[in-house]
Coordinates of C-alpha atoms and ligand atoms in Angstrom, one line a residue:
I219 CA 85.8 167.1 82.0
P220 CA 88.8 165.8 79.6
V221 CA 91.5 168.4 79.2
D222 CA 92.7 169.3 76.0
P223 CA 94.9 167.2 73.5
F224 CA 98.5 167.5 75.0
D225 CA 102.1 165.8 74.5
L226 CA 103.6 165.7 77.8
V227 CA 107.2 164.9 77.8
I228 CA 108.8 163.4 81.1
F229 CA 112.4 163.7 81.7
G230 CA 113.8 161.1 84.3
A231 CA 111.0 159.3 83.2
T232 CA 112.6 156.1 84.7
G233 CA 112.8 158.0 88.1
D234 CA 111.8 157.4 91.8
L235 CA 109.0 160.7 91.1
S236 CA 107.6 159.4 88.0
T237 CA 107.4 156.0 88.8
R238 CA 105.5 156.7 92.1
K239 CA 103.4 159.4 91.6
I240 CA 103.4 161.1 87.8
L241 CA 102.7 158.1 85.9
P242 CA 100.4 156.4 88.1
G243 CA 98.6 159.5 88.5
L244 CA 98.1 160.0 84.7
Y245 CA 96.7 156.4 84.5
R246 CA 94.2 157.4 87.3
R247 CA 93.1 160.7 85.3
D248 CA 92.9 158.4 82.5
L249 CA 90.8 156.1 84.3
A250 CA 88.4 159.3 85.2
G251 CA 88.2 160.0 81.5
Q252 CA 89.9 163.3 82.0
L253 CA 92.4 162.5 79.2
P254 CA 91.3 163.2 75.8
E255 CA 91.9 160.6 72.5
A256 CA 94.8 162.3 71.3
A257 CA 96.6 162.6 74.7
R258 CA 100.3 161.3 74.4
I259 CA 103.1 160.8 77.1
V260 CA 106.6 160.6 75.8
G261 CA 109.2 159.1 78.6
A262 CA 112.8 160.6 78.3
A263 CA 115.7 159.1 80.1
R264 CA 119.1 157.7 79.6
S265 CA 118.4 154.3 80.3
A266 CA 118.2 151.5 76.9
F267 CA 114.5 151.2 76.9
D268 CA 112.4 150.9 73.8
D269 CA 108.5 151.6 73.7
E270 CA 107.5 148.1 74.7
A271 CA 110.1 147.5 77.5
W272 CA 109.0 151.1 79.0
R273 CA 105.3 150.3 78.8
A274 CA 106.1 147.4 80.5
E275 CA 108.1 149.3 83.6
V276 CA 104.7 151.8 83.6
A277 CA 102.2 148.9 83.7
Q278 CA 104.5 147.3 86.9
A279 CA 104.3 151.0 88.2
I280 CA 100.7 151.0 88.0
A281 CA 100.4 147.5 89.7
D282 CA 102.7 148.7 92.4
H283 CA 101.2 152.2 93.3
V284 CA 97.5 152.1 92.3
P285 CA 95.3 150.0 94.3
A286 CA 94.0 146.9 92.8
E287 CA 90.3 147.8 92.8
R288 CA 91.1 150.6 91.0
I289 CA 93.2 148.8 87.9
E290 CA 91.1 147.9 85.0
P291 CA 92.7 145.9 82.5
E292 CA 91.0 148.2 79.6
A293 CA 91.7 151.3 80.9
R294 CA 95.5 150.2 81.7
D295 CA 95.9 148.8 78.3
R296 CA 94.5 152.2 76.7
F297 CA 96.8 154.1 79.0
L298 CA 99.9 152.3 78.0
A299 CA 98.8 152.7 74.5
R300 CA 99.3 156.5 74.9
L301 CA 103.0 156.0 76.1
S302 CA 106.5 156.3 74.1
Y303 CA 109.8 156.2 74.9
V304 CA 112.9 158.2 73.6
R305 CA 116.4 157.5 75.1
L306 CA 118.2 160.9 75.7
D307 CA 121.2 162.3 76.9
A308 CA 120.1 165.6 78.6
T309 CA 123.6 166.8 78.8
G310 CA 124.7 165.8 75.0
A311 CA 123.4 165.5 71.9
D312 CA 121.7 162.0 71.4
G313 CA 118.0 161.5 71.3
W314 CA 117.0 165.6 70.8
D315 CA 116.1 165.6 67.3
I316 CA 113.7 162.2 67.7
L317 CA 112.0 163.9 70.7
A318 CA 111.7 167.2 68.9
A319 CA 110.1 164.9 65.6
R320 CA 107.9 163.5 68.1
M321 CA 106.1 166.6 69.5
R322 CA 103.0 167.4 67.2
P323 CA 102.4 171.0 66.8
D324 CA 98.6 171.3 67.2
V325 CA 98.4 169.9 70.8
V326 CA 99.2 171.7 74.2
Q327 CA 102.9 170.8 74.8
A328 CA 104.5 170.4 78.3
Y329 CA 108.1 169.2 79.6
Y330 CA 108.3 167.7 83.1
F331 CA 111.3 168.3 84.5
S332 CA 111.4 165.0 86.8
V333 CA 115.3 165.3 87.4
G334 CA 118.0 167.0 89.5
P335 CA 118.0 170.8 89.5
G336 CA 121.5 170.2 88.1
L337 CA 119.9 169.1 85.0
F338 CA 117.4 172.0 84.9
G339 CA 119.6 174.7 82.8
A340 CA 120.8 171.8 80.2
L341 CA 117.4 170.7 79.6
A342 CA 115.8 174.2 79.3
E343 CA 118.5 175.2 76.8
R344 CA 118.3 172.2 74.6
L345 CA 114.5 172.5 74.5
H346 CA 115.2 175.8 73.1
R347 CA 118.6 174.9 70.7
H348 CA 115.9 172.1 69.1
G349 CA 113.2 174.3 68.7
M350 CA 110.7 172.9 71.6
N351 CA 110.2 176.4 73.6
R352 CA 107.4 177.1 71.7
E353 CA 104.8 179.9 72.7
G354 CA 102.7 178.3 75.0
C355 CA 104.7 175.3 75.9
R356 CA 105.0 174.8 79.3
I357 CA 108.0 173.2 81.6
V358 CA 107.5 171.5 84.8
V359 CA 109.8 171.9 87.9
E360 CA 110.3 170.1 90.9
K361 CA 111.5 171.0 94.2
P362 CA 114.1 171.4 95.2
F363 CA 114.1 174.6 93.6
G364 CA 117.5 175.8 94.6
H365 CA 119.6 175.5 98.2
D366 CA 119.5 179.1 99.1
L367 CA 118.3 182.2 97.4
A368 CA 121.6 182.5 95.5
S369 CA 121.2 179.3 94.0
A370 CA 117.3 179.7 93.0
R371 CA 118.0 183.0 91.6
A372 CA 120.6 181.5 89.3
L373 CA 118.0 178.7 88.3
N374 CA 115.1 181.4 87.5
A375 CA 117.6 183.4 85.5
T376 CA 118.4 180.1 83.6
L377 CA 115.1 178.9 83.0
A378 CA 114.1 182.9 81.9
A379 CA 116.7 182.5 79.5
H380 CA 114.4 180.1 77.4
F381 CA 110.8 180.5 78.8
D382 CA 108.7 183.3 80.1
E383 CA 107.3 183.2 83.6
H384 CA 104.0 182.0 82.2
Q385 CA 105.3 178.9 80.9
I386 CA 107.4 177.9 84.1
Y387 CA 105.2 175.4 86.6
R388 CA 107.4 175.1 89.8
I389 CA 105.5 172.4 91.8
D390 CA 104.9 172.0 95.1
H391 CA 103.1 169.3 95.6
Y392 CA 101.3 170.5 98.7
L393 CA 99.3 173.1 97.2
G394 CA 98.0 170.2 94.9
K395 CA 96.2 168.4 98.3
E396 CA 92.8 168.5 98.2
T397 CA 92.3 169.8 102.0
V398 CA 95.6 172.9 101.0
Q399 CA 93.0 174.1 98.6
N400 CA 90.3 173.6 101.2
L401 CA 91.8 176.2 103.3
M402 CA 91.2 178.6 100.8
A403 CA 87.5 178.0 100.3
V404 CA 86.9 177.7 104.0
R405 CA 88.5 180.9 104.5
F406 CA 87.2 182.8 101.5
G407 CA 84.1 180.9 100.6
N408 CA 82.6 181.6 104.4
M409 CA 81.5 184.8 106.1
L410 CA 82.3 182.8 109.3
F411 CA 86.1 183.0 109.9
E412 CA 87.4 185.7 107.8
P413 CA 86.0 188.7 110.3
L414 CA 87.9 187.0 113.1
W415 CA 90.9 185.6 111.2
N416 CA 93.3 188.5 112.7
A417 CA 95.7 189.3 115.6
Q418 CA 92.6 190.7 117.5
Y419 CA 90.9 187.1 117.9
V420 CA 93.4 184.7 117.1
D421 CA 95.7 183.6 120.1
H422 CA 98.4 181.4 117.9
I423 CA 98.4 179.3 115.1
Q424 CA 100.4 175.8 114.6
I425 CA 101.3 174.2 111.9
T426 CA 102.7 170.6 112.2
V427 CA 103.7 168.4 109.4
A428 CA 104.6 164.8 111.1
E429 CA 106.2 161.9 109.5
T430 CA 106.8 158.5 110.6
V431 CA 109.2 157.8 108.0
G432 CA 113.2 158.4 108.3
V433 CA 115.7 159.2 105.6
A434 CA 116.9 155.9 104.7
G435 CA 117.6 155.9 100.9
R436 CA 117.9 159.3 100.4
G437 CA 120.3 160.4 102.9
G438 CA 122.7 161.9 100.4
Y439 CA 120.0 164.5 99.3
Y440 CA 118.3 164.9 102.8
D441 CA 121.6 165.6 104.5
K442 CA 122.6 168.7 102.7
S443 CA 118.8 170.0 103.0
G444 CA 117.5 169.2 106.5
A445 CA 114.0 169.8 107.6
M446 CA 114.4 173.3 107.0
R447 CA 115.1 173.3 103.2
D448 CA 113.2 170.0 102.8
M449 CA 110.1 171.2 104.3
V450 CA 109.7 174.6 105.7
Q451 CA 111.0 176.8 103.2
N452 CA 108.6 175.0 100.9
H453 CA 105.8 173.1 102.1
M454 CA 105.2 174.8 105.2
M455 CA 105.8 178.4 103.8
Q456 CA 102.8 177.5 101.4
L457 CA 100.6 176.5 104.3
L458 CA 101.4 179.5 106.3
C459 CA 100.8 181.9 103.4
L460 CA 97.6 180.3 102.8
I461 CA 96.7 181.0 106.0
A462 CA 97.8 184.2 106.7
M463 CA 97.5 185.8 103.1
E464 CA 94.6 188.9 102.6
P465 CA 91.8 188.0 100.5
P466 CA 92.8 187.8 96.6
Y467 CA 90.5 189.9 94.3
A468 CA 89.9 186.4 92.5
F469 CA 91.2 183.1 92.4
E470 CA 93.7 183.6 89.7
P471 CA 97.3 182.8 89.5
D472 CA 98.5 186.1 89.7
A473 CA 96.2 187.5 92.0
V474 CA 96.5 184.7 94.8
R475 CA 100.3 184.9 94.1
D476 CA 100.9 188.4 94.6
E477 CA 99.2 187.9 98.4
K478 CA 101.3 185.3 99.3
V479 CA 104.5 187.0 98.2
K480 CA 103.4 189.8 100.9
V481 CA 103.3 187.4 103.6
I482 CA 106.6 186.0 102.8
R483 CA 107.9 189.6 102.8
A484 CA 106.2 190.2 105.9
L485 CA 107.6 187.6 108.0
D486 CA 110.3 188.9 110.4
P487 CA 113.5 187.1 110.9
V488 CA 113.4 184.2 113.6
E489 CA 115.2 184.6 116.6
P490 CA 118.0 182.1 117.4
A491 CA 115.7 181.1 120.7
D492 CA 112.8 180.8 118.6
I493 CA 114.1 177.5 117.0
V494 CA 114.8 174.0 118.0
R495 CA 116.4 171.5 115.6
G496 CA 116.4 167.8 116.2
Q497 CA 117.8 164.7 115.0
Y498 CA 116.5 161.3 116.0
S499 CA 118.4 158.7 117.7
A500 CA 118.2 155.1 117.4
G501 CA 115.3 153.1 119.4
N502 CA 111.8 151.6 118.8
G503 CA 113.3 149.0 116.5
H504 CA 114.5 152.1 114.4
V505 CA 118.3 152.6 113.8
S506 CA 119.2 156.5 114.3
Y507 CA 119.3 159.3 111.7
L508 CA 123.1 158.7 111.3
D509 CA 122.5 155.3 110.2
D510 CA 119.6 155.8 108.2
A511 CA 121.9 158.8 106.2
E512 CA 124.9 156.5 106.4
K513 CA 126.8 159.4 108.0
S514 CA 129.4 158.7 110.9
E515 CA 128.7 162.3 112.0
S516 CA 126.3 165.4 110.5
L517 CA 124.6 168.4 112.1
T518 CA 121.9 168.2 109.9
E519 CA 118.3 168.4 111.6
S520 CA 115.6 166.0 110.9
F521 CA 112.9 168.0 113.0
I522 CA 112.8 171.4 113.5
A523 CA 110.2 173.9 115.5
L524 CA 110.3 177.4 115.1
K525 CA 108.3 180.7 116.2
A526 CA 107.4 183.2 112.9
H527 CA 105.8 186.4 113.3
V528 CA 104.2 188.0 110.2
S529 CA 104.6 191.6 111.0
N530 CA 101.6 193.3 109.3
W531 CA 98.2 195.1 110.4
R532 CA 96.2 191.8 110.4
W533 CA 98.8 189.4 112.1
K534 CA 101.2 191.5 114.3
G535 CA 101.4 190.0 117.7
T536 CA 100.0 186.2 116.8
P537 CA 102.6 183.6 116.5
F538 CA 102.7 181.3 114.2
Y539 CA 104.4 178.1 115.8
L540 CA 105.8 175.5 112.7
R541 CA 107.1 172.2 113.4
T542 CA 108.0 169.5 111.1
G543 CA 109.8 165.8 111.5
K544 CA 110.9 162.6 110.3
R545 CA 110.3 159.3 112.6
L546 CA 107.6 161.1 115.0
R547 CA 104.7 159.3 116.6
A548 CA 102.5 159.7 113.9
R549 CA 101.9 160.8 110.1
T550 CA 99.8 163.6 110.6
S551 CA 99.6 166.9 109.4
E552 CA 97.8 169.7 110.6
I553 CA 96.9 173.2 111.1
A554 CA 95.5 174.5 114.0
I555 CA 94.0 178.1 114.5
T556 CA 93.2 178.8 118.3
F557 CA 91.2 181.9 118.8
K558 CA 91.4 184.0 121.9
D559 CA 89.5 183.5 124.9
P560 CA 86.2 185.7 125.3
P561 CA 86.9 188.9 127.0
H562 CA 85.0 188.0 130.1
S563 CA 83.3 184.9 131.5
I564 CA 79.9 185.3 133.1
F565 CA 80.3 181.8 134.5
G566 CA 83.4 182.5 136.6
E567 CA 86.7 180.4 136.3
Q568 CA 85.5 177.0 134.7
E569 CA 87.9 174.2 133.9
G570 CA 85.3 173.1 130.8
Q571 CA 85.7 176.4 129.0
K572 CA 88.5 176.5 126.8
S573 CA 89.7 178.3 123.9
N574 CA 88.0 177.8 120.3
V575 CA 90.1 175.9 118.4
L576 CA 89.5 175.7 114.5
V577 CA 91.9 172.2 113.2
I578 CA 92.2 171.7 109.6
R579 CA 93.5 168.2 109.0
L580 CA 95.7 167.9 106.1
Q581 CA 96.1 164.4 106.2
P582 CA 95.5 161.4 106.8
N583 CA 91.7 161.7 107.6
E584 CA 91.1 165.0 105.8
G585 CA 88.7 167.1 107.6
I586 CA 87.5 170.0 109.5
K587 CA 87.0 170.6 113.3
L588 CA 85.7 173.1 115.1
K589 CA 86.2 173.0 119.2
V590 CA 83.3 175.0 120.9
T591 CA 82.2 175.2 124.3
I592 CA 78.8 174.1 125.3
K593 CA 76.8 173.2 128.6
E594 CA 77.3 169.7 129.8
P595 CA 73.9 168.1 129.4
G596 CA 71.8 167.2 132.6
P597 CA 70.8 168.8 135.9
G598 CA 74.1 169.5 137.3
G599 CA 74.0 173.4 136.9
M600 CA 75.9 175.6 134.1
R601 CA 78.8 173.3 134.2
L602 CA 80.6 173.8 130.5
I603 CA 82.6 171.1 128.5
E604 CA 84.3 171.4 125.3
V605 CA 83.0 169.4 122.0
P606 CA 84.0 169.3 118.3
L607 CA 82.0 170.2 115.5
D608 CA 83.5 167.5 113.4
M609 CA 83.5 167.7 109.6
S610 CA 85.4 164.4 108.1
F611 CA 85.5 164.7 104.4
A612 CA 85.3 160.9 104.1
E613 CA 81.9 160.9 105.5
A614 CA 80.9 164.5 104.0
L615 CA 81.7 163.2 100.9
G616 CA 80.6 159.8 100.8
P617 CA 81.9 157.1 98.5
G618 CA 83.2 160.1 95.8
A619 CA 86.0 161.1 98.5
A620 CA 87.7 157.9 97.3
D621 CA 88.1 159.5 93.8
I622 CA 89.9 162.6 95.3
A623 CA 92.6 163.0 93.2
D624 CA 96.2 162.8 94.2
A625 CA 98.2 166.3 94.7
Y626 CA 100.1 165.4 91.4
E627 CA 97.6 164.4 89.1
R628 CA 95.8 167.6 89.9
L629 CA 98.7 169.8 89.2
I630 CA 99.5 168.1 86.1
M631 CA 96.3 168.3 85.0
D632 CA 96.4 172.4 85.8
V633 CA 99.6 172.4 83.7
I634 CA 97.9 170.9 80.5
R635 CA 94.7 173.6 81.2
G636 CA 97.1 176.5 81.5
N637 CA 96.5 177.2 85.3
Q638 CA 99.1 178.5 87.4
T639 CA 97.4 179.4 90.3
L640 CA 98.7 176.5 92.3
F641 CA 102.3 177.0 91.3
M642 CA 105.4 178.9 92.8
R643 CA 106.0 182.3 91.2
G644 CA 109.8 182.7 90.7
D645 CA 109.5 186.2 93.2
E646 CA 107.9 183.8 95.7
V647 CA 110.3 180.7 95.7
E648 CA 113.5 183.4 96.1
A649 CA 111.5 185.5 98.9
A650 CA 111.1 182.2 100.9
W651 CA 114.7 181.3 100.6
A652 CA 115.5 185.1 101.6
W653 CA 114.0 184.2 104.8
T654 CA 115.4 180.9 105.1
D655 CA 119.0 181.5 104.5
P656 CA 119.8 183.3 107.8
I657 CA 118.0 180.6 109.9
V658 CA 119.9 177.7 108.3
A659 CA 123.2 180.0 108.2
A660 CA 122.8 180.9 111.8
A661 CA 122.4 177.4 112.9
E662 CA 125.8 176.2 110.4
A663 CA 127.9 179.2 111.8
R664 CA 127.0 178.1 115.6
G665 CA 127.7 174.8 114.5
D666 CA 124.7 173.7 116.7
R667 CA 124.1 170.1 117.4
P668 CA 120.8 169.0 117.0
R669 CA 118.9 167.8 119.9
R670 CA 118.2 164.1 120.1
Y671 CA 114.7 162.8 120.2
D672 CA 113.7 159.2 120.0
P673 CA 111.8 157.8 117.1
G674 CA 108.1 157.5 117.9
S675 CA 108.0 160.8 119.8
S676 CA 107.1 164.1 119.4
G677 CA 110.6 165.6 118.9
P678 CA 112.6 167.2 121.0
E679 CA 111.9 168.1 124.9
D680 CA 113.2 171.6 123.8
A681 CA 110.3 172.1 121.1
L682 CA 107.8 171.5 124.0
M683 CA 109.7 174.2 126.1
L684 CA 109.2 176.5 123.0
M685 CA 105.6 177.1 123.5
H686 CA 105.5 176.4 127.0
R687 CA 107.7 179.2 128.0
D688 CA 104.7 181.5 126.2
G689 CA 102.2 179.7 128.2
R690 CA 100.9 177.8 125.3
R691 CA 101.1 173.9 124.2
W692 CA 101.3 171.8 121.0
R693 CA 98.9 169.8 120.0
E694 CA 99.5 165.8 120.6
I695 CA 100.8 164.3 117.4
R696 CA 98.7 161.3 116.8
Ligands
LIG959 C1 108.8 165.7 100.3 C2 110.0 165.6 101.0 O1 108.7 167.1 99.5 O2 107.7 165.8 101.1 C3 110.0 164.7 101.7 O3 111.2 165.9 100.2 C4 108.5 164.4 102.7 O4 111.3 164.7 102.6 C5 107.5 164.7 101.7 O5 108.5 163.2 103.1 C6 106.2 164.7 102.4 O6 104.9 164.8 101.7 P1 103.8 164.1 102.0 O7 102.9 164.6 100.5 O8 103.7 162.8 102.2 O9 103.4 164.6 103.2

């Protein structure tokens, strides 16, 4: 279903995110028939392009980032014809009048700040000054949304000086992932899970976001962030919220976001003993973190594992174990909910009887798996084994699975539709920083040296211990 006609301005149009995700994503939406005839995209950046030169850049970006079988010359040319370029100085005066004149009054207007947060204030202020912050227009801002609570508050205040909260779309691209949204569908669209979804029946929850990439090329940013700020404060926090939150009364922006904020506020401070930080060393054909980040010394973590507690009626006593890192064995993101054992086994002690585990696989090979205990087939008596009830989305959805939109495409379409459900509200971001700050500060104050781990491993040994000492174990990263 096509969205309403729109003018979308991308500030930072020649940057990495725009080239890799935003523009190829918009092309795919066009290919899927979702962009109306009157949709226009304006690239704005400092580079000295004209419309033609920028279109050539975007054609290249599509060639580089869209699979060849999905590039249809006719659709691509139709898409390119929607593009125009304005050379603009974000912190100066140049280009702003031209941009203002290009905006059509009778369509949805959206401004994507695909730039560093240092420029958010300048852009917001200039949009205001040039009369572009009209009622109904939207701005889209990227992470990192601040560096800590104080800077996030300052950013919120800067944006709030020129735009209302309902106009501000803070992106966390994990919320745009198909399977992440499926978390809500699974929880609230089925009767099966919800009655068991609490501390009485759930032993613990593991959230893993493992990556094989290192930080080469973005060490400047990464070394100031580390895994805690780069992944936990935002993406992993969102996953935790979607698992832990109470049922919202409707799938509507504030209903969903109110419930998420309550979860974040219910998080206990994390004990220093429940945090393991790691940094990858050289090995397996890869250079070390220090080399990737081009530093001679750094205490920044490229891996973190921690144990969190949500102190409310539903979750008191059920730990949430979180881990994420770069240069690990495999690229895999999953959430595993391990249920408690039955109160009494009528079959006696049996090795084959394992706890039920619901695994929600976010990427790659998206799907849902439920491990259940059954009788081993055959005449060998009542021997129990564990088998998976396995649903891979690719199989369940057939060829349609190939059309699943990338997170960015979906989120941008939500911006045009004016739906904030999958975007973070200001108070949510601030609450997440309020929980994150002490964790970062404690590590910095102690001057902790992160544990070394080998590239291609599951992270430092100590991370295994974090669960072992509770009599539990991490799932394998594969
Ligand atoms: C980004 C982080 O937000 O998410 C990166 O800054 C990380 O460090 C990326 O690699 C992971 O996203 P995805 O979609 O590849 O899981």
